[in-house]
Amino acid sequence: MQQTKTGTTDAGLRTGGRGRLIGLVVVLAMVNFVVDSAITAPLLVLPEMLDHFGTDQAAWLNATAMLAGVMWAPLLGKSADINGRRKVLVLTLLLSCAGALVCAVAPSIWVFVLGRVLQGAALAAIFLSVAIVRGACPPRIAMIIVGIVTSGSAVLNIASRFLIEELAMEFGFQILFLVSAFVAAAMAICVRGVVPESPIRTPGRIDVGGALLLGGGLAGVLGHVSLGPDFGWLAVGPLALLVGGVAALARWFLVSSRKPDPLIDVRNLGGPLVLTLLVVFLAAGSYQSMLQLVPLIGDVSADQRLGYGLADQGSVALLLAAPGVGVTLGGPAAGWLAARIGPASTLAGAVMLGTVVTIGMFLGASQLPVALCCGFLLGVTVGALGTSAFNMAGGLASPERQGIVSSLVMVMVSIGSVVLNFVGAAVLESTAVVVDGETTNSATGVFSYIAIASGAFAIAAVLVVLLVRSTRLGHGPAVSSPTR
């Protein structure tokens, strides 16, 4: 295949001027707000959902959408390259809308889980938005806009938390899914009217079988990791997920290696893209695991003399708000830097910052001002990390492969989040202590948790240095079809 420089855009500035460009940015930023309403916002009403369905299996209600997103991502990414990114983004939003409506009226937990599987398609909206931006704008402008689009809705997400809590208390948890359905439908209409369609198409057909094998295999393995602690590692359900997932992945690898046009040709991904994906897996997973730890630290008082705790030092609610503010700033700043020093160097800076800040949580576990500072800087890290990773992966792909390559970044974010969250939870559970008749996390567990997250960031830092060196030696980013 003839090489295509990534400086070529598929639509140029077809947005028709500054006003249309602003409209494009606003719509795509709101599309990413839909992702939050579908994937993470339901955690706000998790206790109410458990009571409504009469179950204690939070994992089924919580993890299903994320795991389904891993399955949807490669299929929708490939479909976008073949059929058009705008068209598939509209389909993604409509699937999320349908899933939210199913969840709102679900009479049983299993119907609700089916709705969450459909809602998981919303995860694809993130990387599809990135692919659309890279196709509609010149590279230097696209790097900045990617940061705004992927991070700009963070503050809105924080504000919506308070509104959702009030609405749920008044009307029940179902109102969250009705709101999510309404927003998804409205954004589908806006995308159809504002976002330009790409004229570039990838010749070929959608390998539906390969996509289902890959997505289903990943979802099965991650489902075992996510559900094992609640159901038991050797219980029939989680064990069946593991065996089925491994078998599906093995079958996908064997079949794909013989196909002339596979969904992803793992033999020809290219060193820089593999390094980028590994960095994303470790760094994004580490950040998500630290975010999981924050409320656990915030619920413990220093008066309990466990060696950590922030509950008696002020408003711990700020700990959960600080990362959101950091994300809003980190994404656009990373895009601006990437346009000047390159996405690889920007990604390296984000990983180095994340490593230092995560280590700082050893002190932040017992001092609120330090924890607030670390929370804010971790938000900056994740905003810069996501923007830089998408810009880096997009730069390693030809224009007709933006969808599938961007989907790989989202898949690695999801895998890293599930795996590192589980590892951290397992460490806390294995080191818990009993204080005044109640089981609580020990200082050993908390600081071991932070050490694991710091170690993951440190490994990512080593890999990102190798990535920067490889790009300086001329192995990226203008390469052709890394997924072929």
Short mmCIF file of C-alpha atoms in Angstrom, two decimals:
data_model
loop_
_atom_site.label_atom_id
_atom_site.label_comp_id
_atom_site.label_asym_id
_atom_site.label_seq_id
_atom_site.Cartn_x
_atom_site.Cartn_y
_atom_site.Cartn_z
CA MET A 1 0.00 0.00 0.00
CA GLN A 2 1.22 3.47 -0.80
CA GLN A 3 2.28 5.46 2.22
CA THR A 4 0.04 8.32 3.30
CA LYS A 5 1.43 11.19 5.29
CA THR A 6 -0.60 12.02 8.35
CA GLY A 7 -0.45 15.66 7.46
CA THR A 8 -3.17 14.98 4.89
CA THR A 9 -6.70 15.48 6.16
CA ASP A 10 -9.68 13.75 4.67
CA ALA A 11 -11.97 16.73 4.84
CA GLY A 12 -9.61 19.66 5.29
CA LEU A 13 -11.42 22.57 6.90
CA ARG A 14 -14.73 21.54 5.42
CA THR A 15 -16.41 22.97 8.50
CA GLY A 16 -16.86 26.19 6.52
CA GLY A 17 -15.25 28.75 8.79
CA ARG A 18 -14.61 29.48 12.43
CA GLY A 19 -18.28 29.28 13.43
CA ARG A 20 -18.72 25.78 12.02
CA LEU A 21 -15.45 24.71 13.62
CA ILE A 22 -16.63 25.94 17.01
CA GLY A 23 -19.90 24.10 16.48
CA LEU A 24 -17.98 20.93 15.67
CA VAL A 25 -15.93 21.21 18.87
CA VAL A 26 -18.98 21.90 21.06
CA VAL A 27 -20.98 19.00 19.64
CA LEU A 28 -18.14 16.50 19.95
CA ALA A 29 -17.38 17.65 23.51
CA MET A 30 -21.03 17.04 24.38
CA VAL A 31 -20.82 13.65 22.71
CA ASN A 32 -18.13 12.76 25.25
CA PHE A 33 -20.49 13.92 28.01
CA VAL A 34 -22.85 11.20 26.74
CA VAL A 35 -20.09 8.68 27.41
CA ASP A 36 -19.89 9.75 31.07
CA SER A 37 -23.68 9.59 31.48
CA ALA A 38 -23.69 6.06 30.07
CA ILE A 39 -20.56 4.52 31.60
CA THR A 40 -19.69 6.16 34.94
CA ALA A 41 -22.64 8.30 36.10
CA PRO A 42 -24.78 5.24 37.06
CA LEU A 43 -22.34 4.65 39.93
CA LEU A 44 -24.05 7.58 41.67
CA VAL A 45 -27.26 5.57 42.02
CA LEU A 46 -25.69 2.13 42.47
CA PRO A 47 -27.17 1.54 45.98
CA GLU A 48 -30.66 2.42 44.71
CA MET A 49 -30.28 0.03 41.76
CA LEU A 50 -29.17 -2.79 44.06
CA ASP A 51 -32.19 -2.24 46.30
CA HIS A 52 -34.57 -2.04 43.35
CA PHE A 53 -33.45 -5.34 41.84
CA GLY A 54 -32.97 -7.03 45.22
CA THR A 55 -29.37 -8.06 44.57
CA ASP A 56 -25.92 -7.48 46.04
CA GLN A 57 -24.10 -8.20 42.76
CA ALA A 58 -22.87 -4.68 42.08
CA ALA A 59 -20.35 -5.92 39.52
CA TRP A 60 -23.08 -6.90 37.06
CA LEU A 61 -24.60 -3.42 37.26
CA ASN A 62 -21.29 -1.55 37.31
CA ALA A 63 -18.84 -3.34 35.04
CA THR A 64 -21.14 -4.55 32.26
CA ALA A 65 -21.12 -1.33 30.22
CA MET A 66 -17.33 -0.97 30.33
CA LEU A 67 -16.78 -4.61 29.39
CA ALA A 68 -19.31 -4.34 26.57
CA GLY A 69 -17.49 -1.21 25.40
CA VAL A 70 -14.36 -3.30 24.93
CA MET A 71 -16.38 -5.59 22.67
CA TRP A 72 -17.99 -2.74 20.72
CA ALA A 73 -14.81 -0.69 20.18
CA PRO A 74 -12.98 -2.65 17.43
CA LEU A 75 -16.20 -3.42 15.56
CA LEU A 76 -17.35 0.21 15.49
CA GLY A 77 -13.82 1.48 14.79
CA LYS A 78 -13.49 -0.75 11.73
CA SER A 79 -17.02 0.09 10.62
CA ALA A 80 -16.21 3.81 10.79
CA ASP A 81 -13.22 3.39 8.48
CA ILE A 82 -15.32 1.51 5.92
CA ASN A 83 -18.70 3.27 6.12
CA GLY A 84 -17.91 6.75 7.43
CA ARG A 85 -17.12 8.10 10.89
CA ARG A 86 -20.12 10.40 11.25
CA LYS A 87 -22.53 7.65 10.25
CA VAL A 88 -21.10 5.20 12.77
CA LEU A 89 -20.97 7.86 15.51
CA VAL A 90 -24.68 8.50 15.02
CA LEU A 91 -25.30 4.74 15.21
CA THR A 92 -23.22 4.58 18.39
CA LEU A 93 -25.29 7.31 20.04
CA LEU A 94 -28.55 5.65 19.02
CA LEU A 95 -27.38 2.33 20.48
CA SER A 96 -26.54 4.11 23.73
CA CYS A 97 -29.96 5.79 23.70
CA ALA A 98 -31.71 2.45 23.19
CA GLY A 99 -29.68 0.86 25.97
CA ALA A 100 -30.54 3.68 28.39
CA LEU A 101 -34.26 3.30 27.64
CA VAL A 102 -34.05 -0.45 28.26
CA CYS A 103 -32.34 0.22 31.61
CA ALA A 104 -35.00 2.78 32.57
CA VAL A 105 -37.89 0.33 32.12
CA ALA A 106 -36.10 -2.95 32.93
CA PRO A 107 -38.35 -5.23 35.04
CA SER A 108 -35.46 -7.50 36.06
CA ILE A 109 -31.71 -7.35 36.53
CA TRP A 110 -31.04 -9.41 33.40
CA VAL A 111 -33.01 -7.05 31.18
CA PHE A 112 -31.13 -4.21 32.86
CA VAL A 113 -27.81 -5.89 32.07
CA LEU A 114 -28.87 -6.19 28.42
CA GLY A 115 -29.48 -2.45 28.41
CA ARG A 116 -26.04 -1.82 29.90
CA VAL A 117 -24.50 -3.93 27.11
CA LEU A 118 -26.12 -1.65 24.54
CA GLN A 119 -25.06 1.44 26.49
CA GLY A 120 -21.48 0.21 26.38
CA ALA A 121 -21.38 1.17 22.71
CA ALA A 122 -21.10 4.79 23.91
CA LEU A 123 -17.45 4.13 24.73
CA ALA A 124 -16.75 4.19 21.00
CA ALA A 125 -17.90 7.82 20.84
CA ILE A 126 -14.60 8.96 22.35
CA PHE A 127 -12.28 7.55 19.72
CA LEU A 128 -14.74 8.25 16.89
CA SER A 129 -14.74 11.91 17.93
CA VAL A 130 -10.95 11.89 17.81
CA ALA A 131 -10.95 10.32 14.33
CA ILE A 132 -13.45 12.91 13.09
CA VAL A 133 -11.34 15.79 14.42
CA ARG A 134 -8.17 14.44 12.84
CA GLY A 135 -9.98 14.10 9.53
CA ALA A 136 -11.63 17.53 9.57
CA CYS A 137 -8.67 19.67 10.67
CA PRO A 138 -5.00 20.13 9.78
CA PRO A 139 -2.71 18.15 12.11
CA ARG A 140 -1.47 21.02 14.30
CA ILE A 141 -5.00 22.32 14.91
CA ALA A 142 -6.35 18.78 15.32
CA MET A 143 -3.93 18.04 18.19
CA ILE A 144 -5.30 20.97 20.18
CA ILE A 145 -8.94 20.23 19.39
CA VAL A 146 -8.52 16.57 20.37
CA GLY A 147 -7.55 17.80 23.84
CA ILE A 148 -10.61 20.04 24.07
CA VAL A 149 -13.01 17.40 22.76
CA THR A 150 -11.77 14.57 25.01
CA SER A 151 -11.40 16.67 28.17
CA GLY A 152 -13.72 19.66 27.83
CA SER A 153 -16.76 17.93 29.34
CA ALA A 154 -15.00 17.09 32.63
CA VAL A 155 -16.28 20.14 34.51
CA LEU A 156 -19.77 19.53 33.13
CA ASN A 157 -19.52 15.96 34.42
CA ILE A 158 -18.78 17.26 37.93
CA ALA A 159 -21.71 19.69 37.87
CA SER A 160 -24.08 17.02 36.58
CA ARG A 161 -23.28 14.78 39.57
CA PHE A 162 -25.12 17.10 41.96
CA LEU A 163 -28.12 17.44 39.63
CA ILE A 164 -28.39 13.67 39.12
CA GLU A 165 -28.30 13.03 42.87
CA GLU A 166 -31.18 15.47 43.42
CA LEU A 167 -33.23 14.05 40.55
CA ALA A 168 -32.65 10.46 41.68
CA MET A 169 -33.85 11.27 45.20
CA GLU A 170 -37.00 12.84 43.78
CA PHE A 171 -37.88 10.49 40.90
CA GLY A 172 -35.82 7.32 41.40
CA PHE A 173 -32.68 6.05 39.70
CA GLN A 174 -34.53 5.53 36.40
CA ILE A 175 -34.42 9.29 35.76
CA LEU A 176 -30.66 9.03 35.19
CA PHE A 177 -31.16 6.65 32.27
CA LEU A 178 -33.98 8.74 30.81
CA VAL A 179 -31.73 11.80 30.89
CA SER A 180 -28.90 9.77 29.33
CA ALA A 181 -31.23 8.57 26.56
CA PHE A 182 -32.44 12.11 25.86
CA VAL A 183 -28.90 13.52 25.68
CA ALA A 184 -27.71 10.68 23.43
CA ALA A 185 -30.64 11.18 21.04
CA ALA A 186 -30.13 14.96 20.97
CA MET A 187 -26.42 14.54 20.25
CA ALA A 188 -27.16 12.06 17.45
CA ILE A 189 -29.27 14.76 15.79
CA CYS A 190 -26.58 17.39 16.34
CA VAL A 191 -23.84 15.15 14.96
CA ARG A 192 -25.94 14.46 11.88
CA GLY A 193 -26.45 18.17 11.29
CA VAL A 194 -23.08 19.67 12.27
CA VAL A 195 -20.32 17.10 11.77
CA PRO A 196 -18.98 16.68 8.21
CA GLU A 197 -18.75 13.17 6.84
CA SER A 198 -15.38 11.90 5.74
CA PRO A 199 -15.05 11.14 2.01
CA ILE A 200 -12.23 8.67 2.71
CA ARG A 201 -13.20 5.00 2.92
CA THR A 202 -11.18 1.87 3.60
CA PRO A 203 -11.81 -0.74 0.90
CA GLY A 204 -12.90 -4.08 2.22
CA ARG A 205 -15.56 -5.58 4.42
CA ILE A 206 -16.28 -5.65 8.12
CA ASP A 207 -14.95 -8.80 9.74
CA VAL A 208 -17.93 -9.21 12.05
CA GLY A 209 -16.84 -12.66 13.14
CA GLY A 210 -13.35 -11.45 13.99
CA ALA A 211 -14.72 -8.41 15.82
CA LEU A 212 -17.04 -10.55 17.91
CA LEU A 213 -14.26 -13.00 18.71
CA LEU A 214 -11.83 -10.24 19.72
CA GLY A 215 -14.34 -8.13 21.63
CA GLY A 216 -16.05 -11.10 23.21
CA GLY A 217 -12.72 -12.64 24.19
CA LEU A 218 -11.51 -9.45 25.85
CA ALA A 219 -14.84 -8.95 27.59
CA GLY A 220 -14.78 -12.55 28.83
CA VAL A 221 -11.30 -12.34 30.33
CA LEU A 222 -11.94 -8.93 31.86
CA GLY A 223 -15.32 -10.12 33.08
CA HIS A 224 -13.59 -12.88 35.04
CA VAL A 225 -11.19 -10.32 36.53
CA SER A 226 -14.02 -7.93 37.38
CA LEU A 227 -16.64 -10.38 38.63
CA GLY A 228 -14.37 -12.96 40.27
CA PRO A 229 -14.08 -11.14 43.63
CA ASP A 230 -17.88 -10.98 44.00
CA PHE A 231 -18.89 -14.39 42.65
CA GLY A 232 -15.74 -16.41 43.45
CA TRP A 233 -12.84 -17.10 41.10
CA LEU A 234 -13.82 -20.72 40.55
CA ALA A 235 -17.56 -20.12 40.45
CA VAL A 236 -19.31 -21.39 37.33
CA GLY A 237 -20.10 -17.93 35.90
CA PRO A 238 -16.68 -16.22 36.14
CA LEU A 239 -14.83 -19.42 35.22
CA ALA A 240 -17.00 -19.85 32.13
CA LEU A 241 -16.22 -16.25 31.17
CA LEU A 242 -12.49 -16.88 31.50
CA VAL A 243 -12.47 -20.12 29.54
CA GLY A 244 -14.73 -18.70 26.85
CA GLY A 245 -12.69 -15.50 26.65
CA VAL A 246 -9.36 -17.25 26.28
CA ALA A 247 -10.80 -19.64 23.67
CA ALA A 248 -12.28 -16.73 21.70
CA LEU A 249 -9.00 -14.78 21.74
CA ALA A 250 -7.03 -17.83 20.65
CA ARG A 251 -9.48 -18.49 17.83
CA TRP A 252 -9.38 -14.82 16.77
CA PHE A 253 -5.56 -14.84 16.63
CA LEU A 254 -5.40 -18.03 14.58
CA VAL A 255 -8.13 -17.02 12.13
CA SER A 256 -6.94 -13.42 11.72
CA SER A 257 -3.42 -14.51 10.85
CA ARG A 258 -4.79 -16.30 7.78
CA LYS A 259 -7.19 -13.59 6.56
CA PRO A 260 -6.11 -11.15 3.83
CA ASP A 261 -8.00 -8.25 5.49
CA PRO A 262 -8.18 -8.93 9.26
CA LEU A 263 -9.72 -6.57 11.77
CA ILE A 264 -6.28 -6.00 13.31
CA ASP A 265 -3.09 -7.52 11.96
CA VAL A 266 -1.15 -7.95 15.21
CA ARG A 267 1.98 -9.01 13.31
CA ASN A 268 2.30 -5.58 11.69
CA LEU A 269 1.22 -3.15 14.38
CA GLY A 270 4.65 -1.52 14.47
CA GLY A 271 6.92 -0.89 17.45
CA PRO A 272 5.85 2.74 18.19
CA LEU A 273 2.14 1.84 18.25
CA VAL A 274 2.75 -1.18 20.50
CA LEU A 275 4.77 1.00 22.90
CA THR A 276 2.01 3.62 22.88
CA LEU A 277 -0.64 1.04 23.73
CA LEU A 278 1.45 -0.44 26.55
CA VAL A 279 2.02 3.02 28.02
CA VAL A 280 -1.72 3.71 27.90
CA PHE A 281 -2.51 0.37 29.56
CA LEU A 282 -0.17 1.00 32.50
CA ALA A 283 -0.69 4.74 32.98
CA ALA A 284 -4.47 4.86 32.52
CA GLY A 285 -4.91 1.80 34.73
CA SER A 286 -2.75 3.34 37.44
CA TYR A 287 -4.72 6.58 37.38
CA GLN A 288 -8.07 4.78 37.58
CA SER A 289 -6.86 2.67 40.49
CA MET A 290 -5.77 5.80 42.37
CA LEU A 291 -9.17 7.35 41.71
CA GLN A 292 -10.73 4.25 43.27
CA LEU A 293 -8.53 4.67 46.37
CA VAL A 294 -9.37 8.34 47.03
CA PRO A 295 -12.84 7.87 48.58
CA LEU A 296 -11.54 4.98 50.70
CA ILE A 297 -8.89 7.23 52.21
CA GLY A 298 -11.41 10.02 52.59
CA ASP A 299 -13.76 7.86 54.70
CA VAL A 300 -11.11 7.19 57.36
CA SER A 301 -10.25 9.64 60.13
CA ALA A 302 -6.73 10.16 61.40
CA ASP A 303 -8.18 9.71 64.91
CA GLN A 304 -8.51 6.01 64.14
CA ARG A 305 -4.69 5.86 64.19
CA LEU A 306 -4.40 3.59 61.17
CA GLY A 307 -1.52 5.57 59.71
CA TYR A 308 -3.62 7.34 57.08
CA GLY A 309 -6.96 9.13 56.78
CA LEU A 310 -8.41 12.47 55.69
CA ALA A 311 -12.01 12.46 56.95
CA ASP A 312 -11.39 14.91 59.83
CA GLN A 313 -9.31 17.45 57.88
CA GLY A 314 -11.95 19.26 55.83
CA SER A 315 -14.17 18.76 52.79
CA VAL A 316 -13.05 15.47 51.31
CA ALA A 317 -15.64 15.95 48.54
CA LEU A 318 -13.09 18.25 46.93
CA LEU A 319 -10.87 15.22 46.40
CA LEU A 320 -13.29 13.90 43.81
CA ALA A 321 -13.77 17.30 42.17
CA ALA A 322 -10.08 18.20 41.89
CA PRO A 323 -9.23 15.58 39.22
CA GLY A 324 -12.10 16.78 37.02
CA VAL A 325 -10.73 20.32 37.01
CA GLY A 326 -7.29 18.96 36.21
CA VAL A 327 -8.61 16.91 33.29
CA THR A 328 -10.24 20.00 31.79
CA LEU A 329 -6.92 21.83 31.83
CA GLY A 330 -4.62 18.92 31.00
CA GLY A 331 -6.29 17.85 27.76
CA PRO A 332 -6.17 21.17 25.86
CA ALA A 333 -2.70 21.96 27.28
CA ALA A 334 -1.40 18.63 25.99
CA GLY A 335 -2.87 19.32 22.57
CA TRP A 336 -1.19 22.72 22.48
CA LEU A 337 2.16 21.20 23.50
CA ALA A 338 1.84 18.32 21.04
CA ALA A 339 1.45 20.80 18.18
CA ARG A 340 4.83 22.28 19.18
CA ILE A 341 7.01 19.48 20.53
CA GLY A 342 5.18 16.41 19.21
CA PRO A 343 2.73 13.95 20.82
CA ALA A 344 5.45 11.50 21.90
CA SER A 345 7.27 14.07 24.03
CA THR A 346 3.96 15.33 25.42
CA LEU A 347 2.94 11.79 26.32
CA ALA A 348 6.30 11.34 28.05
CA GLY A 349 5.73 14.50 30.08
CA ALA A 350 2.28 13.30 31.17
CA VAL A 351 3.65 9.93 32.29
CA MET A 352 6.53 11.52 34.21
CA LEU A 353 4.10 13.88 35.96
CA GLY A 354 1.83 10.98 36.82
CA THR A 355 4.73 9.02 38.29
CA VAL A 356 5.80 11.88 40.57
CA VAL A 357 2.25 12.71 41.66
CA THR A 358 1.36 9.10 42.42
CA ILE A 359 4.44 8.80 44.61
CA GLY A 360 3.28 12.02 46.31
CA MET A 361 0.15 10.19 47.50
CA PHE A 362 2.29 8.43 50.11
CA LEU A 363 2.16 11.79 51.89
CA GLY A 364 -1.27 12.73 50.56
CA ALA A 365 -2.86 9.71 52.25
CA SER A 366 -2.69 11.56 55.57
CA GLN A 367 -2.53 15.26 54.59
CA LEU A 368 -5.50 16.82 52.81
CA PRO A 369 -3.67 19.76 51.13
CA VAL A 370 -1.18 17.35 49.57
CA ALA A 371 -3.99 15.00 48.54
CA LEU A 372 -5.88 17.87 46.88
CA CYS A 373 -2.77 18.93 44.99
CA CYS A 374 -2.09 15.35 43.91
CA GLY A 375 -5.71 14.87 42.85
CA PHE A 376 -5.62 17.97 40.68
CA LEU A 377 -2.29 17.00 39.10
CA LEU A 378 -3.50 13.44 38.50
CA GLY A 379 -6.41 14.98 36.61
CA VAL A 380 -3.95 17.02 34.55
CA THR A 381 -2.05 13.80 33.93
CA VAL A 382 -5.02 11.83 32.68
CA GLY A 383 -6.22 14.69 30.49
CA ALA A 384 -2.79 15.00 28.93
CA LEU A 385 -2.39 11.23 28.73
CA GLY A 386 -5.60 10.66 26.80
CA THR A 387 -5.02 13.54 24.41
CA SER A 388 -1.39 12.60 23.76
CA ALA A 389 -2.18 8.91 23.31
CA PHE A 390 -4.90 9.60 20.75
CA ASN A 391 -2.69 12.11 18.93
CA MET A 392 0.23 9.68 18.95
CA ALA A 393 -1.82 6.71 17.71
CA GLY A 394 -3.55 8.87 15.12
CA GLY A 395 -0.18 10.06 13.85
CA LEU A 396 0.87 6.44 13.38
CA ALA A 397 -2.16 5.66 11.22
CA SER A 398 -2.97 6.52 7.65
CA PRO A 399 -6.16 8.60 7.20
CA GLU A 400 -8.23 5.59 6.17
CA ARG A 401 -7.26 3.69 9.39
CA GLN A 402 -7.99 6.36 11.99
CA GLY A 403 -11.07 4.62 13.37
CA ILE A 404 -9.59 1.20 14.10
CA VAL A 405 -6.29 2.55 15.46
CA SER A 406 -8.04 5.02 17.76
CA SER A 407 -10.26 2.20 19.02
CA LEU A 408 -7.16 0.31 20.18
CA VAL A 409 -6.31 3.19 22.53
CA MET A 410 -9.78 3.01 24.09
CA VAL A 411 -9.52 -0.76 24.45
CA MET A 412 -6.22 -0.42 26.33
CA VAL A 413 -7.69 2.26 28.62
CA SER A 414 -10.54 -0.10 29.49
CA ILE A 415 -8.30 -3.12 30.04
CA GLY A 416 -5.87 -1.15 32.19
CA SER A 417 -8.69 0.26 34.31
CA VAL A 418 -10.24 -3.12 35.03
CA VAL A 419 -6.95 -4.93 35.71
CA LEU A 420 -5.31 -2.29 37.93
CA ASN A 421 -8.54 -1.65 39.85
CA PHE A 422 -8.80 -5.35 40.60
CA VAL A 423 -5.16 -5.65 41.65
CA GLY A 424 -5.55 -2.73 44.04
CA ALA A 425 -8.79 -4.08 45.48
CA ALA A 426 -7.22 -7.50 46.01
CA VAL A 427 -4.30 -5.93 47.90
CA LEU A 428 -6.64 -3.98 50.17
CA GLU A 429 -8.78 -7.04 50.85
CA SER A 430 -5.82 -9.26 51.69
CA THR A 431 -4.32 -6.75 54.16
CA ALA A 432 -7.52 -5.55 55.88
CA VAL A 433 -7.61 -5.31 59.67
CA VAL A 434 -10.42 -5.35 62.26
CA VAL A 435 -10.79 -2.18 64.35
CA ASP A 436 -13.55 -1.90 66.94
CA GLY A 437 -15.29 -4.88 65.41
CA GLU A 438 -15.29 -3.47 61.88
CA THR A 439 -13.10 -4.53 58.97
CA THR A 440 -11.14 -1.65 57.48
CA ASN A 441 -8.17 -1.12 55.21
CA SER A 442 -4.77 -1.18 56.87
CA ALA A 443 -1.92 1.25 56.29
CA THR A 444 0.04 -1.65 54.80
CA GLY A 445 -2.69 -2.21 52.25
CA VAL A 446 -3.11 1.48 51.38
CA PHE A 447 0.59 2.16 50.94
CA SER A 448 1.11 -1.10 49.03
CA TYR A 449 -1.74 0.00 46.76
CA ILE A 450 0.00 3.33 46.12
CA ALA A 451 3.31 1.53 45.54
CA ILE A 452 1.73 -0.70 42.86
CA ALA A 453 0.23 2.31 41.09
CA SER A 454 3.57 4.14 41.30
CA GLY A 455 5.36 1.08 39.93
CA ALA A 456 2.96 0.86 36.98
CA PHE A 457 3.59 4.53 36.20
CA ALA A 458 7.36 3.98 36.51
CA ILE A 459 7.28 1.10 34.02
CA ALA A 460 5.21 3.28 31.69
CA ALA A 461 7.88 5.99 32.06
CA VAL A 462 10.57 3.59 30.88
CA LEU A 463 8.46 2.53 27.91
CA VAL A 464 7.62 6.10 26.94
CA VAL A 465 11.32 7.00 26.87
CA LEU A 466 11.81 4.16 24.38
CA LEU A 467 8.85 5.51 22.42
CA VAL A 468 10.35 9.00 22.22
CA ARG A 469 13.67 7.56 21.06
CA SER A 470 11.99 5.43 18.39
CA THR A 471 10.12 8.42 16.96
CA ARG A 472 13.31 10.49 16.88
CA LEU A 473 14.98 7.72 14.92
CA GLY A 474 12.34 8.13 12.23
CA HIS A 475 9.98 5.25 12.96
CA GLY A 476 6.88 7.42 13.41
CA PRO A 477 4.50 9.01 13.12
CA ALA A 478 4.10 9.10 9.32
CA VAL A 479 3.72 5.41 8.64
CA SER A 480 1.20 3.58 6.59
CA SER A 481 -1.58 1.32 7.81
CA PRO A 482 -0.15 0.00 11.10
CA THR A 483 -3.09 -2.30 11.42
CA ARG A 484 -2.70 -3.94 8.08
#
